[in-house]
């Protein structure tokens, strides 16, 4: 039902919300492992891959 209404998978929406929150925390200068925990990804290495996939930059490179 969600995909029919929005054209987006629910899992993709959850992922984008997590990454937008991660960007907000990054702008506040928080450390990567803490940001990963706050957005619900317990493995910092996996979080790093997800962050790069979403933003195109590594967590340390991201300064937007």
PDB file of C-alpha atoms in Angstrom:
ATOM      1  CA  UNK A   1       0.000   0.000   0.000  1.00  0.00           C
ATOM      2  CA  UNK A   2       2.804   2.431   0.907  1.00  0.00           C
ATOM      3  CA  UNK A   3       4.583   1.884  -2.395  1.00  0.00           C
ATOM      4  CA  UNK A   4       1.380   2.417  -4.352  1.00  0.00           C
ATOM      5  CA  UNK A   5       0.756   5.723  -2.616  1.00  0.00           C
ATOM      6  CA  UNK A   6       4.289   7.097  -2.573  1.00  0.00           C
ATOM      7  CA  UNK A   7       6.139   5.209  -5.294  1.00  0.00           C
ATOM      8  CA  UNK A   8       8.812   4.356  -2.733  1.00  0.00           C
ATOM      9  CA  UNK A   9       9.444   1.218  -0.696  1.00  0.00           C
ATOM     10  CA  UNK A  10       8.887   1.622   3.028  1.00  0.00           C
ATOM     11  CA  UNK A  11      12.397   0.327   3.732  1.00  0.00           C
ATOM     12  CA  UNK A  12      13.849   3.020   1.427  1.00  0.00           C
ATOM     13  CA  UNK A  13      11.873   5.699   3.262  1.00  0.00           C
ATOM     14  CA  UNK A  14      13.109   4.464   6.641  1.00  0.00           C
ATOM     15  CA  UNK A  15      16.671   4.425   5.310  1.00  0.00           C
ATOM     16  CA  UNK A  16      16.415   8.010   4.023  1.00  0.00           C
ATOM     17  CA  UNK A  17      14.958   9.236   7.323  1.00  0.00           C
ATOM     18  CA  UNK A  18      17.814   7.560   9.213  1.00  0.00           C
ATOM     19  CA  UNK A  19      20.419   9.128   6.931  1.00  0.00           C
ATOM     20  CA  UNK A  20      18.833  12.602   7.163  1.00  0.00           C
ATOM     21  CA  UNK A  21      19.028  12.341  10.944  1.00  0.00           C
ATOM     22  CA  UNK A  22      22.645  11.164  10.634  1.00  0.00           C
ATOM     23  CA  UNK A  23      23.437  14.249   8.539  1.00  0.00           C
ATOM     24  CA  UNK A  24      21.871  16.455  11.202  1.00  0.00           C
ATOM     25  CA  UNK A  25      23.949  14.800  13.932  1.00  0.00           C
ATOM     26  CA  UNK A  26      27.085  15.105  11.771  1.00  0.00           C
ATOM     27  CA  UNK A  27      26.506  18.832  11.411  1.00  0.00           C
ATOM     28  CA  UNK A  28      26.408  19.016  15.211  1.00  0.00           C
ATOM     29  CA  UNK A  29      29.881  17.451  15.303  1.00  0.00           C
ATOM     30  CA  UNK A  30      28.955  14.130  16.860  1.00  0.00           C
ATOM     31  CA  UNK A  31      31.187  11.084  16.500  1.00  0.00           C
ATOM     32  CA  UNK A  32      30.343   8.442  13.936  1.00  0.00           C
ATOM     33  CA  UNK A  33      29.811   5.538  16.325  1.00  0.00           C
ATOM     34  CA  UNK A  34      27.379   7.626  18.398  1.00  0.00           C
ATOM     35  CA  UNK A  35      25.477   8.764  15.322  1.00  0.00           C
ATOM     36  CA  UNK A  36      25.235   5.166  14.123  1.00  0.00           C
ATOM     37  CA  UNK A  37      23.678   4.129  17.432  1.00  0.00           C
ATOM     38  CA  UNK A  38      21.284   7.070  17.438  1.00  0.00           C
ATOM     39  CA  UNK A  39      19.924   6.222  14.001  1.00  0.00           C
ATOM     40  CA  UNK A  40      19.554   2.544  14.849  1.00  0.00           C
ATOM     41  CA  UNK A  41      22.542   0.980  13.099  1.00  0.00           C
ATOM     42  CA  UNK A  42      24.663  -0.867  15.629  1.00  0.00           C
ATOM     43  CA  UNK A  43      27.612  -1.642  13.359  1.00  0.00           C
ATOM     44  CA  UNK A  44      29.697   1.497  12.659  1.00  0.00           C
ATOM     45  CA  UNK A  45      31.312  -0.102   9.592  1.00  0.00           C
ATOM     46  CA  UNK A  46      27.922  -0.844   8.052  1.00  0.00           C
ATOM     47  CA  UNK A  47      26.759   2.660   8.970  1.00  0.00           C
ATOM     48  CA  UNK A  48      29.790   4.090   7.189  1.00  0.00           C
ATOM     49  CA  UNK A  49      28.871   2.218   4.000  1.00  0.00           C
ATOM     50  CA  UNK A  50      25.250   3.360   4.251  1.00  0.00           C
ATOM     51  CA  UNK A  51      26.263   6.983   4.857  1.00  0.00           C
ATOM     52  CA  UNK A  52      28.586   6.978   1.835  1.00  0.00           C
ATOM     53  CA  UNK A  53      25.914   5.375  -0.357  1.00  0.00           C
ATOM     54  CA  UNK A  54      23.372   8.020   0.664  1.00  0.00           C
ATOM     55  CA  UNK A  55      25.566  11.155   0.599  1.00  0.00           C
ATOM     56  CA  UNK A  56      28.351  10.185  -1.802  1.00  0.00           C
ATOM     57  CA  UNK A  57      30.923  11.131   0.843  1.00  0.00           C
ATOM     58  CA  UNK A  58      32.424   9.416   3.830  1.00  0.00           C
ATOM     59  CA  UNK A  59      31.353  10.523   7.284  1.00  0.00           C
ATOM     60  CA  UNK A  60      34.634  12.377   7.868  1.00  0.00           C
ATOM     61  CA  UNK A  61      34.513  14.063   4.428  1.00  0.00           C
ATOM     62  CA  UNK A  62      30.962  15.288   4.891  1.00  0.00           C
ATOM     63  CA  UNK A  63      30.927  18.961   5.895  1.00  0.00           C
ATOM     64  CA  UNK A  64      27.789  20.275   4.184  1.00  0.00           C
TER      65      UNK A  64
END
